[in-house]
PDB file of C-alpha atoms in Angstrom:
ATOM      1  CA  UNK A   1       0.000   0.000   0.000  1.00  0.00           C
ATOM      2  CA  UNK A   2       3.117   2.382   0.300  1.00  0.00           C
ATOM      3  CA  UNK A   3       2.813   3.174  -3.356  1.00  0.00           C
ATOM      4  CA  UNK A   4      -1.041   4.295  -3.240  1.00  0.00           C
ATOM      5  CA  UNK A   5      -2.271   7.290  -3.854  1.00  0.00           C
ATOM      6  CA  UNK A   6      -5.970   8.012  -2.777  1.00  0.00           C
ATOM      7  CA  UNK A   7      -8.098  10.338  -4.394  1.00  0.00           C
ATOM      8  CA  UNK A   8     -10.170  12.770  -2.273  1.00  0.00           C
ATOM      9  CA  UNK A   9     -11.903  15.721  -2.107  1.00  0.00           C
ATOM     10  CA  UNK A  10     -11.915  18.243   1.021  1.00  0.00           C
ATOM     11  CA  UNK A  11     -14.974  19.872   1.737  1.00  0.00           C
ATOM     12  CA  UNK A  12     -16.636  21.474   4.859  1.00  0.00           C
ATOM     13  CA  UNK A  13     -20.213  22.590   6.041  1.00  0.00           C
ATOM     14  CA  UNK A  14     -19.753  25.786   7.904  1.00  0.00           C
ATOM     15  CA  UNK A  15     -16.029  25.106   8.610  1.00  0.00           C
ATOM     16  CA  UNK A  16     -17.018  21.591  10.055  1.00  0.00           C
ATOM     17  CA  UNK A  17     -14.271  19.975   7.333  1.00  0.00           C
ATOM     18  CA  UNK A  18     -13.739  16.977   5.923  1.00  0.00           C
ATOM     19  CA  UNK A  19     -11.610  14.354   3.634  1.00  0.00           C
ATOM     20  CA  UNK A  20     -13.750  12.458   1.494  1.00  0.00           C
ATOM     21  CA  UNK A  21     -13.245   9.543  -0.259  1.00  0.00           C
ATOM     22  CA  UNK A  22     -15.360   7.788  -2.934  1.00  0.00           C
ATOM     23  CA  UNK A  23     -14.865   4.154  -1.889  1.00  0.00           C
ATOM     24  CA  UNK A  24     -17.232   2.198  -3.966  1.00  0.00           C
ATOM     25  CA  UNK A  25     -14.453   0.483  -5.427  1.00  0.00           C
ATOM     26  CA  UNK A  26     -12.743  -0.780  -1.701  1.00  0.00           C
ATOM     27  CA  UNK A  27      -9.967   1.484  -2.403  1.00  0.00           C
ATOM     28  CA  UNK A  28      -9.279   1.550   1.353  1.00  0.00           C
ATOM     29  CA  UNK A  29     -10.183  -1.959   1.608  1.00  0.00           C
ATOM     30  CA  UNK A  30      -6.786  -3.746   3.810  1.00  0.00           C
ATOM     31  CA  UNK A  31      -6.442  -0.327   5.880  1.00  0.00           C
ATOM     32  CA  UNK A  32      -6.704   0.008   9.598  1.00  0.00           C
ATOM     33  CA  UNK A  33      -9.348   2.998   9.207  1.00  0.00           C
ATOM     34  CA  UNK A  34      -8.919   3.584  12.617  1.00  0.00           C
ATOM     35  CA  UNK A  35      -4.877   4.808  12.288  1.00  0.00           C
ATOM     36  CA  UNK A  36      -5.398   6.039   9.306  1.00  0.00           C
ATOM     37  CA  UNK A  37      -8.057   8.555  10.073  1.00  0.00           C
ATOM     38  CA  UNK A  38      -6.257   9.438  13.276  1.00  0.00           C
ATOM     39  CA  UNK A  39      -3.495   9.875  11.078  1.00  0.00           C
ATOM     40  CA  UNK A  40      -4.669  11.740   7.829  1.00  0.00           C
ATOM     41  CA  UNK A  41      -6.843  14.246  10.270  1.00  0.00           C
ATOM     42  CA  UNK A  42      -4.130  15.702  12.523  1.00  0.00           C
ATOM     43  CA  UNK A  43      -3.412  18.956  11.336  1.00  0.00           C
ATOM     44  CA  UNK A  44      -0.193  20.351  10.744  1.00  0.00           C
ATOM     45  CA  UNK A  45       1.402  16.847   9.886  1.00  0.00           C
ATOM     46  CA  UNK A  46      -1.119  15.527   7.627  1.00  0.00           C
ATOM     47  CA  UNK A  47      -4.341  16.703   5.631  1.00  0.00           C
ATOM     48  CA  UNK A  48      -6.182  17.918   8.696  1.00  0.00           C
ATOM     49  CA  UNK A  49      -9.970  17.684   9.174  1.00  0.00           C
ATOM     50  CA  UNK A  50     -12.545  16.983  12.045  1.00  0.00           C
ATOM     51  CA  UNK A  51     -13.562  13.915  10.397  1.00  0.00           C
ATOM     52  CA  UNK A  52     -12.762  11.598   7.583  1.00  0.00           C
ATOM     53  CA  UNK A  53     -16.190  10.245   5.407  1.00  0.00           C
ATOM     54  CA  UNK A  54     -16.262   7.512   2.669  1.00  0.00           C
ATOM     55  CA  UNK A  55     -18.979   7.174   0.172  1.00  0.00           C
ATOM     56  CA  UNK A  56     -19.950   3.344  -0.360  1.00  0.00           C
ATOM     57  CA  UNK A  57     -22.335   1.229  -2.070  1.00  0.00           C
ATOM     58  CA  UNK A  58     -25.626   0.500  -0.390  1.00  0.00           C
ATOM     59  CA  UNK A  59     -28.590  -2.205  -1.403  1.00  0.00           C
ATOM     60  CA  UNK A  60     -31.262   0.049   0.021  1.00  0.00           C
ATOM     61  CA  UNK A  61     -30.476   3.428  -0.726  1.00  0.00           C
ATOM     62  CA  UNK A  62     -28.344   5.349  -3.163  1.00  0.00           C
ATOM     63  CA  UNK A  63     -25.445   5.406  -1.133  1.00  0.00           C
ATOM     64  CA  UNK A  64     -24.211   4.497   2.316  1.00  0.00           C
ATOM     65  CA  UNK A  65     -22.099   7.463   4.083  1.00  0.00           C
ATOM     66  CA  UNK A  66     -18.816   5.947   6.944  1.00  0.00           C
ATOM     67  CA  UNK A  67     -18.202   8.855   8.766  1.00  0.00           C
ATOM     68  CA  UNK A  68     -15.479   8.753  11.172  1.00  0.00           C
ATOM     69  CA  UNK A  69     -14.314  11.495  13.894  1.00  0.00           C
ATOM     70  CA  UNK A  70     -10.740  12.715  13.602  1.00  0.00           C
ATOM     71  CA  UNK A  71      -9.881  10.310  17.130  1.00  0.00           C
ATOM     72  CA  UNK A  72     -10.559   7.198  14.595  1.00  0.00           C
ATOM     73  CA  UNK A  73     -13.802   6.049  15.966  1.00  0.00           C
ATOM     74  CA  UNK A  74     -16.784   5.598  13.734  1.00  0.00           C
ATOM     75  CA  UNK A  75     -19.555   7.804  13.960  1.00  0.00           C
ATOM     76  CA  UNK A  76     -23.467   7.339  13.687  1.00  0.00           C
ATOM     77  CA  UNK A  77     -24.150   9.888  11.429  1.00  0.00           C
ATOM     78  CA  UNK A  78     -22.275  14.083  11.124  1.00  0.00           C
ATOM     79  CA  UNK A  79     -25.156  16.455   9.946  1.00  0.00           C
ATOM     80  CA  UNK A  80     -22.900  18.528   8.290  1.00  0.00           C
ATOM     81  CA  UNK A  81     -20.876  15.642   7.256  1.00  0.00           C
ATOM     82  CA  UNK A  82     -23.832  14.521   5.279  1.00  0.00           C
ATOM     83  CA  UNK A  83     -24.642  17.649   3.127  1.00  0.00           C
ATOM     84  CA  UNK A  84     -21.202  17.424   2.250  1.00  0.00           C
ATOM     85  CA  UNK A  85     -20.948  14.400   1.320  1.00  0.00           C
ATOM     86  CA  UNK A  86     -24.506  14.521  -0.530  1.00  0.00           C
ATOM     87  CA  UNK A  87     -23.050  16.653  -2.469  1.00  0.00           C
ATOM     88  CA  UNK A  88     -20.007  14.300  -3.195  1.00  0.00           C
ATOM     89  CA  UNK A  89     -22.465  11.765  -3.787  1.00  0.00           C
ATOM     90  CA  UNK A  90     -23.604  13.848  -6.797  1.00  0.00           C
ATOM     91  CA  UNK A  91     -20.177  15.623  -8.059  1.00  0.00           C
ATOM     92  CA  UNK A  92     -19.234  11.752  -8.576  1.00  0.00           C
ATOM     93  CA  UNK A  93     -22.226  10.889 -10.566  1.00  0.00           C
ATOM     94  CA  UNK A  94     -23.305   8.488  -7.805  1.00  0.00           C
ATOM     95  CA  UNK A  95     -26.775  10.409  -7.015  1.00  0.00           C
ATOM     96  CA  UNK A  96     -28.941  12.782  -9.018  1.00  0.00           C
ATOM     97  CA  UNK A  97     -30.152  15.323  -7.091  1.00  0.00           C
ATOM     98  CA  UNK A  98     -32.097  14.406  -4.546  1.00  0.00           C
ATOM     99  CA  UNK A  99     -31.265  11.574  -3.222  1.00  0.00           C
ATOM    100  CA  UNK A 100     -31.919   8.724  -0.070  1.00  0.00           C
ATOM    101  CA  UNK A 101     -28.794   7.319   2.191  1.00  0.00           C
ATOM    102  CA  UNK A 102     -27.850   4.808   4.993  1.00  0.00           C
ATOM    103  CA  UNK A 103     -26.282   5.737   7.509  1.00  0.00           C
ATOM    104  CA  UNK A 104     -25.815   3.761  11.161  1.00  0.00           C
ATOM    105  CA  UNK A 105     -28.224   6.004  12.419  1.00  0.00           C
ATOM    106  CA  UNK A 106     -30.647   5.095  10.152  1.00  0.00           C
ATOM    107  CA  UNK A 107     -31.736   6.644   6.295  1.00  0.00           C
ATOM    108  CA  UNK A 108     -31.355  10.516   5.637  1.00  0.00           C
ATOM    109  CA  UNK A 109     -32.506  12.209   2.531  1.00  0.00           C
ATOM    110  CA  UNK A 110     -30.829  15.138   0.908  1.00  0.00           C
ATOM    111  CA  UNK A 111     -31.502  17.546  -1.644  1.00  0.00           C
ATOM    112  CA  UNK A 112     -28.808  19.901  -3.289  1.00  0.00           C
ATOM    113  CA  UNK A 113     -28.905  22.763  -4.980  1.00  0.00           C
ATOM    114  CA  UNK A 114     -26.693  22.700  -8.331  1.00  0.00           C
ATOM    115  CA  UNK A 115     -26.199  26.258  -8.825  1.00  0.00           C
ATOM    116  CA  UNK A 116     -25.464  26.820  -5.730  1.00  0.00           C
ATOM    117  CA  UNK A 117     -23.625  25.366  -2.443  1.00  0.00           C
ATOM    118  CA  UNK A 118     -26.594  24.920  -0.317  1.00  0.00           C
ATOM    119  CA  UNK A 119     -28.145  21.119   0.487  1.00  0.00           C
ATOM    120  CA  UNK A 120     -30.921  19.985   2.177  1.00  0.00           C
ATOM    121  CA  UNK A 121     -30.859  17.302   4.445  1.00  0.00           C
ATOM    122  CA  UNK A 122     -33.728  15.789   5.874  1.00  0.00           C
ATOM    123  CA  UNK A 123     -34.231  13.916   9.442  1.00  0.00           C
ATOM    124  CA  UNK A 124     -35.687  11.119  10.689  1.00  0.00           C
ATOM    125  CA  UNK A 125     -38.947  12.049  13.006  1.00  0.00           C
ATOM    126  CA  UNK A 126     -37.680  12.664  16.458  1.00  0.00           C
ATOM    127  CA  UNK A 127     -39.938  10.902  18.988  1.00  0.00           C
ATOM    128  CA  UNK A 128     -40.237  13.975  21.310  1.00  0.00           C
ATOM    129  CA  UNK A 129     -40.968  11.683  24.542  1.00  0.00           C
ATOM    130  CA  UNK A 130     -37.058  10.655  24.102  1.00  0.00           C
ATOM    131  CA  UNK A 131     -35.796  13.600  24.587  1.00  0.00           C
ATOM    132  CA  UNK A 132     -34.864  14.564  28.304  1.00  0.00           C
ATOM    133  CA  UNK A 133     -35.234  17.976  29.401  1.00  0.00           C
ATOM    134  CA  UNK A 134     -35.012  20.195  32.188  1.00  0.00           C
ATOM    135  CA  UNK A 135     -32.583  17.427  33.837  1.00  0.00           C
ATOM    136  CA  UNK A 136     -30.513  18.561  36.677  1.00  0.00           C
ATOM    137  CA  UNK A 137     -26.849  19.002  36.969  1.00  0.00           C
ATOM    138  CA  UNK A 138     -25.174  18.746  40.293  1.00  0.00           C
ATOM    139  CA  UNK A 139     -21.673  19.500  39.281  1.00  0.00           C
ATOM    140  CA  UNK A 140     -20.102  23.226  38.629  1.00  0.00           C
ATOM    141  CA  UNK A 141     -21.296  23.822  34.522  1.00  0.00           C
ATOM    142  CA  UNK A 142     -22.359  25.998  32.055  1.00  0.00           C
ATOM    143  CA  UNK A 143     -26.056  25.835  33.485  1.00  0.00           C
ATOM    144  CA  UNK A 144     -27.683  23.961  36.356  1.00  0.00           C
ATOM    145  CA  UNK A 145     -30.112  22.113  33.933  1.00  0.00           C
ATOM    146  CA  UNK A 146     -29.573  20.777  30.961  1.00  0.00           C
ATOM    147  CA  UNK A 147     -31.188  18.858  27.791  1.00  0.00           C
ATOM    148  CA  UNK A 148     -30.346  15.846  26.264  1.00  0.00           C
ATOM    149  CA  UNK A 149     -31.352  14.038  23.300  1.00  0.00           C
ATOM    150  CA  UNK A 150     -30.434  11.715  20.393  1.00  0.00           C
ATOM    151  CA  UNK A 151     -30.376  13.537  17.109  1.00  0.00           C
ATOM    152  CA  UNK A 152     -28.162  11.380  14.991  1.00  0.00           C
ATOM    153  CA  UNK A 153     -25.698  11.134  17.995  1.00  0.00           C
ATOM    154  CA  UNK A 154     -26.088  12.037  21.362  1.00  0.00           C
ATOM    155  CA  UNK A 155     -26.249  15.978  22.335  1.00  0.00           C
ATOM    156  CA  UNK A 156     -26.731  17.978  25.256  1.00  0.00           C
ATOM    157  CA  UNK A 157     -27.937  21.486  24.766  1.00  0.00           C
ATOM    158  CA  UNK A 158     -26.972  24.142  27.237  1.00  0.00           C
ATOM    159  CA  UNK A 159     -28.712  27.340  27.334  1.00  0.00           C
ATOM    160  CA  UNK A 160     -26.854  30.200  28.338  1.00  0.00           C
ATOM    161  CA  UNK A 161     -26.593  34.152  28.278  1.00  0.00           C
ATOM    162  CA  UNK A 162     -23.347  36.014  26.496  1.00  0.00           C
ATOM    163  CA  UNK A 163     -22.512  33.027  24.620  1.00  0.00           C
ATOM    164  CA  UNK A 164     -19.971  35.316  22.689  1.00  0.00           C
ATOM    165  CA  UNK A 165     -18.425  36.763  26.022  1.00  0.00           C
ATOM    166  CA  UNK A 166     -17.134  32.753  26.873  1.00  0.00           C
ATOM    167  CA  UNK A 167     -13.631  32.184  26.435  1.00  0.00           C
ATOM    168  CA  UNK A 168     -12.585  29.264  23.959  1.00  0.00           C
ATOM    169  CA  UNK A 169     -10.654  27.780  27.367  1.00  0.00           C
ATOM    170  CA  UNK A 170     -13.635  27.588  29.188  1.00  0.00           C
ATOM    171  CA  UNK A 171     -15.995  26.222  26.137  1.00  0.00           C
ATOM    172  CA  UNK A 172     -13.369  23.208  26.269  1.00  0.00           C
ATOM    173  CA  UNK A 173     -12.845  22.709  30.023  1.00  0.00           C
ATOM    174  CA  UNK A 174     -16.600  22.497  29.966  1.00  0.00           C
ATOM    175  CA  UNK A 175     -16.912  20.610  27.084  1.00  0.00           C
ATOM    176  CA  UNK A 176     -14.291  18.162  28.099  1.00  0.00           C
ATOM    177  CA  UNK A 177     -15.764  17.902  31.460  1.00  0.00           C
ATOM    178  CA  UNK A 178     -19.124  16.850  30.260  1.00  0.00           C
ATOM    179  CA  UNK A 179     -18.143  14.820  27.394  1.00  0.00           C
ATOM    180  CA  UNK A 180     -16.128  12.685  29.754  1.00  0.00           C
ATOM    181  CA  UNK A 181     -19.072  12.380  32.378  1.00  0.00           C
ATOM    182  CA  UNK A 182     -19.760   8.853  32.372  1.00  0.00           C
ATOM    183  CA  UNK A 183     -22.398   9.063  35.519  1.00  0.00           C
ATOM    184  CA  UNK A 184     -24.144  11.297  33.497  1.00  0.00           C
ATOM    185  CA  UNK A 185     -23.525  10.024  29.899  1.00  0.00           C
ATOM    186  CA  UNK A 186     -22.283   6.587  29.218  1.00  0.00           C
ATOM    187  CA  UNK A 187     -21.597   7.173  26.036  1.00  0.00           C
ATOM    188  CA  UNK A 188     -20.365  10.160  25.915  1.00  0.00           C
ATOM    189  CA  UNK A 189     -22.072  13.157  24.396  1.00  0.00           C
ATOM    190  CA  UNK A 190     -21.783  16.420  22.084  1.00  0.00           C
ATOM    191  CA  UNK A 191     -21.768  19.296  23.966  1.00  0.00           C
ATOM    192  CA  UNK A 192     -24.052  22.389  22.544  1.00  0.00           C
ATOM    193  CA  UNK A 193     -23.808  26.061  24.592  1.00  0.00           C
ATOM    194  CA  UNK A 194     -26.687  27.918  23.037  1.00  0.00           C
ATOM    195  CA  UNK A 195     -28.043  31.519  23.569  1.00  0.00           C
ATOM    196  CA  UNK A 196     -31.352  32.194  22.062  1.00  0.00           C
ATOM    197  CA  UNK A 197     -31.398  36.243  20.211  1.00  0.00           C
ATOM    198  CA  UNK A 198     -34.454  36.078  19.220  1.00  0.00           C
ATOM    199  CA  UNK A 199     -37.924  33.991  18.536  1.00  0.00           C
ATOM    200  CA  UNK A 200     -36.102  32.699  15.144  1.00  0.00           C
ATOM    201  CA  UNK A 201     -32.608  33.076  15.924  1.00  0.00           C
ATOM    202  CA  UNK A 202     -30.383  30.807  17.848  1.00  0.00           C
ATOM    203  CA  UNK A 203     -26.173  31.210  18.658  1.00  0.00           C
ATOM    204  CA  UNK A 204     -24.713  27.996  18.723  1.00  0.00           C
ATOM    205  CA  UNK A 205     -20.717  26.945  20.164  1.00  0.00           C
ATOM    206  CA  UNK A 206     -20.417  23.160  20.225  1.00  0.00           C
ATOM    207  CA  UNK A 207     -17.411  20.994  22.116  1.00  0.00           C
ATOM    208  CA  UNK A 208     -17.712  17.480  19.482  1.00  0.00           C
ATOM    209  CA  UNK A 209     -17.143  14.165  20.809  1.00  0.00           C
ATOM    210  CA  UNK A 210     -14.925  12.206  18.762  1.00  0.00           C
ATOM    211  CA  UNK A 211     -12.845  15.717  17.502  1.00  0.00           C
ATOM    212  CA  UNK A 212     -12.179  16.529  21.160  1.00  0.00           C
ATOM    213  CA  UNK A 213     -12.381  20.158  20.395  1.00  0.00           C
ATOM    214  CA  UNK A 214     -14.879  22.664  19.682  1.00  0.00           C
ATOM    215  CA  UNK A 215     -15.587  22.858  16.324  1.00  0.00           C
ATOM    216  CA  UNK A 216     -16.485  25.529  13.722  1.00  0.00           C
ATOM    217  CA  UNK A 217     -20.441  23.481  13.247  1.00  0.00           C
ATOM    218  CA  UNK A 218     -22.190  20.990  14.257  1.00  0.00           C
ATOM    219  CA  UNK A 219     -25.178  19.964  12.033  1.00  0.00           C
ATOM    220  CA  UNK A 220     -26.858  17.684  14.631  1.00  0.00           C
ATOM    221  CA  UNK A 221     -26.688  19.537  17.156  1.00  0.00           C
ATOM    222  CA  UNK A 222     -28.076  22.594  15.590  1.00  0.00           C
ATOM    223  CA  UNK A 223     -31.262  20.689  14.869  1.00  0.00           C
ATOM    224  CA  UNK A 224     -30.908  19.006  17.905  1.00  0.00           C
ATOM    225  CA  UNK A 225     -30.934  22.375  19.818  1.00  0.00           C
ATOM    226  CA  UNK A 226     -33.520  24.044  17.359  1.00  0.00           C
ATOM    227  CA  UNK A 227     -36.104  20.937  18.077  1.00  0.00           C
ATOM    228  CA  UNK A 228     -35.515  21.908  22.006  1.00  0.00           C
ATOM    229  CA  UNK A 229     -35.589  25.784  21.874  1.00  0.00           C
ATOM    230  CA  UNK A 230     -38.970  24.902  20.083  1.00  0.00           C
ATOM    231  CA  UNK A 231     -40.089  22.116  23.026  1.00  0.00           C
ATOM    232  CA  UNK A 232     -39.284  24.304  25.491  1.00  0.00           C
ATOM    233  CA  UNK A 233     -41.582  27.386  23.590  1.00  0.00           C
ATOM    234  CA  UNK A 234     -37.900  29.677  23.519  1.00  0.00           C
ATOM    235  CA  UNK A 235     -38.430  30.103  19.641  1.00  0.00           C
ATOM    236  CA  UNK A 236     -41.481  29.522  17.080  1.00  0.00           C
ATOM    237  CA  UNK A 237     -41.469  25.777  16.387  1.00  0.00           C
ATOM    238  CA  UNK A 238     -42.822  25.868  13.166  1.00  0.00           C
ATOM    239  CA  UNK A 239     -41.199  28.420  11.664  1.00  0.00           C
ATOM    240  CA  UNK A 240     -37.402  28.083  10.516  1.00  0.00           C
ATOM    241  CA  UNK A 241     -35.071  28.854  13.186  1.00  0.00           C
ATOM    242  CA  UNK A 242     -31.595  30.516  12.030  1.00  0.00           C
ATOM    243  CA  UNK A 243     -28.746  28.357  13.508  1.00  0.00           C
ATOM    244  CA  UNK A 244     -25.369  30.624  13.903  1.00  0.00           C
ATOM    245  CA  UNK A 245     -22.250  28.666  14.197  1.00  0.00           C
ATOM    246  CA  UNK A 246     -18.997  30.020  14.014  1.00  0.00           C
ATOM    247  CA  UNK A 247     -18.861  29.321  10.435  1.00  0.00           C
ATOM    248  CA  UNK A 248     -22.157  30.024   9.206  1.00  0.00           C
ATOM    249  CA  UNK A 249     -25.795  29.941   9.880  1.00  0.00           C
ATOM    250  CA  UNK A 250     -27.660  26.681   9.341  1.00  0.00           C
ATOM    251  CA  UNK A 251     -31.572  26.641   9.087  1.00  0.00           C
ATOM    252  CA  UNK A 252     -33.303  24.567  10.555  1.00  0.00           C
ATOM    253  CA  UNK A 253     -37.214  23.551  10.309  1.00  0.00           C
ATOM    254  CA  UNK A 254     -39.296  21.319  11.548  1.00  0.00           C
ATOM    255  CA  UNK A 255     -42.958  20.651  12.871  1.00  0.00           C
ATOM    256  CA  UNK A 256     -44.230  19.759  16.277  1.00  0.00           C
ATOM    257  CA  UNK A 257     -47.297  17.038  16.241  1.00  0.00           C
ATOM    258  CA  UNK A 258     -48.275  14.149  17.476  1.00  0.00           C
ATOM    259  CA  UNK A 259     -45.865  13.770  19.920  1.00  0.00           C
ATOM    260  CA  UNK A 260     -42.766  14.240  17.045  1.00  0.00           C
ATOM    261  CA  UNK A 261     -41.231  16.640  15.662  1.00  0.00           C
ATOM    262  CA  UNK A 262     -41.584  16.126  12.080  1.00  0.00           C
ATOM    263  CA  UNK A 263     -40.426  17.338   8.602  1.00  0.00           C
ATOM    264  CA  UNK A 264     -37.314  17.922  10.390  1.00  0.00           C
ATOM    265  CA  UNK A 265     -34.949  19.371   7.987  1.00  0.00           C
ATOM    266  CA  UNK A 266     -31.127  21.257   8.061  1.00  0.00           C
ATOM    267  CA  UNK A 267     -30.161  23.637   5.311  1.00  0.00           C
ATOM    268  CA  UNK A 268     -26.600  25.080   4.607  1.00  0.00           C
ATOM    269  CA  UNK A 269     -23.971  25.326   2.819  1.00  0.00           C
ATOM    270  CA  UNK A 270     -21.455  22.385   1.833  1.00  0.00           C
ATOM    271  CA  UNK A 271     -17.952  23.500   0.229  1.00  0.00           C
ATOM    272  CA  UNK A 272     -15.502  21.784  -2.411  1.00  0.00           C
ATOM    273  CA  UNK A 273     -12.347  23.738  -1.639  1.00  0.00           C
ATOM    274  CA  UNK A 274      -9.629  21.133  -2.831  1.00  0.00           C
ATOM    275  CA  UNK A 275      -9.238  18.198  -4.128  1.00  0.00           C
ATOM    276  CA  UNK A 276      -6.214  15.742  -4.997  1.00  0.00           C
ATOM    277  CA  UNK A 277      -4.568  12.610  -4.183  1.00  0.00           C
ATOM    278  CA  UNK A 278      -3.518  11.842  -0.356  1.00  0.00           C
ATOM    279  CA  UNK A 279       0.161  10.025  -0.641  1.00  0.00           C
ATOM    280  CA  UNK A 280       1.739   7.641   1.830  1.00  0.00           C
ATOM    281  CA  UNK A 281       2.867  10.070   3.889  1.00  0.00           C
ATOM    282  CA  UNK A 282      -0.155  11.567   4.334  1.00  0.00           C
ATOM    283  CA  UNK A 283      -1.038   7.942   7.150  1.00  0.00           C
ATOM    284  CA  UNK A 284       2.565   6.580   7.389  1.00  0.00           C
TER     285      UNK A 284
END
């Protein structure tokens, strides 16, 4: 493998970034995609990026998205991730364009817009009776409750006040300290500090499990926190609530019935910025 070259493109969904790789024909089939990703993500040595993504085939859908965080492990499912690589999918010729996909979360469907960099992604209902809110915290945090549900992959949503005025230090001492809580979350969990401007409007700074730093986005936990600013009647729940991340401003929309929250769908934008061959020293 020493002599392989693998094509790839980077891309990134409000700064969340990414190497992607079509993979349909096992080109990284005999890798450890574990130390490679760990590898071809760390920035300054390699590539860089906050996760590594391979499109496959799938027999259900028209394509099955791998996403992996830059620590190695494999992910459920990256909301930005998957506009990005939606639109992969259809750069490729591998989807037209709109388009169904597998995921281990379950089966997303996206939509792009060709003359432009925007995509559509939409969710899976959200069974609104999962979703834990208003749950106590008894350690020193961001906020003495917080809200917790499974949007892809696990989130908590803190609300706070002067979200800008919070040093980057503290966003990852907190974020580290929560992510890590095992009492608390098993699993571990992404960590979403949210002020709410206005009735549409929502700021978002998010610690990511898996990157181990706060990143630029997070898809899933925009909706994830726009679906609980709605429960909890901070913003209009059936209009579209304006998401902004440090690299842009997701929208988000969705509709609350029946005990769901429905038609649950994440719009922004999803970047080509490079694309090439990654070379053996890239993971070596």
């Amino acid at each position: 493998m020493t002599s392989l070259k693998i094509p790839f493109m980077k891309m990134n969904g409000c700064g969340n970034d990414f190497i992607v790789v079509d993979n349909r024909q096992g080109i990284m089939d005999g890798f450890d995609l574990s130390r490679f990703v760990q590898r071809v993500c760390a920035r300054g040595i390699s590539m860089g990026a906050d996760g590594f993504m391979m499109l496959e085939h799938s027999e259900r859908a028209d394509f099955k998205m791998r996403y992996f965080n830059a620590d190695g492990s494999e992910g459920e499912m990256c909301g930005n991730g998957a506009r990005c690589l939606s639109r992969f999918a259809h750069a490729v010729g591998a989807a037209k364009d709109t388009m169904w996909f597998e995921t281990l979360a379950g089966f997303y469907h996206a939509q792009i817009h060709p003359e432009s960099q925007l995509v559509r992604v939409s969710y899976p209902d959200v069974v609104l009776d999962e979703l834990k809110l208003n749950q106590p915290y008894p350690m020193d945090g961001p906020a003495a409750l917080y809200h917790y549900g499974w949007i892809g992959v696990p989130h908590t949503v803190w609300f706070v006040d002067r979200l800008a005025a919070i040093s980057d230090r503290q966003i990852i001492d907190w974020g580290r300290q929560i992510r890590y809580d095992k009492t608390h979350f098993p699993q571990g969990t992404n960590v979403n500090f949210v002020e709410v401007l206005d009735p549409h409007t929502l700021q978002i700074r998010t610690y990511e499990r898996g990157v181990e730093a706060e990143t630029y986005a997070c898809g899933s936990g925009s909706t994830a926190a726009a679906v609980i600013a709605g429960m909890l009647g901070l913003v209009e729940a059936d209009s579209p609530v304006n998401v902004h991340t440090r690299g842009g401003i997701l929208q988000i929309s969705y509709q609350l019935a029946d005990g769901l929250a429905q038609e649950v769908i994440m719009e922004g934008n999803a970047k080509i910025v490079a694309s090439g061959e990654l070379l053996p020293d890239a993971w070596l």
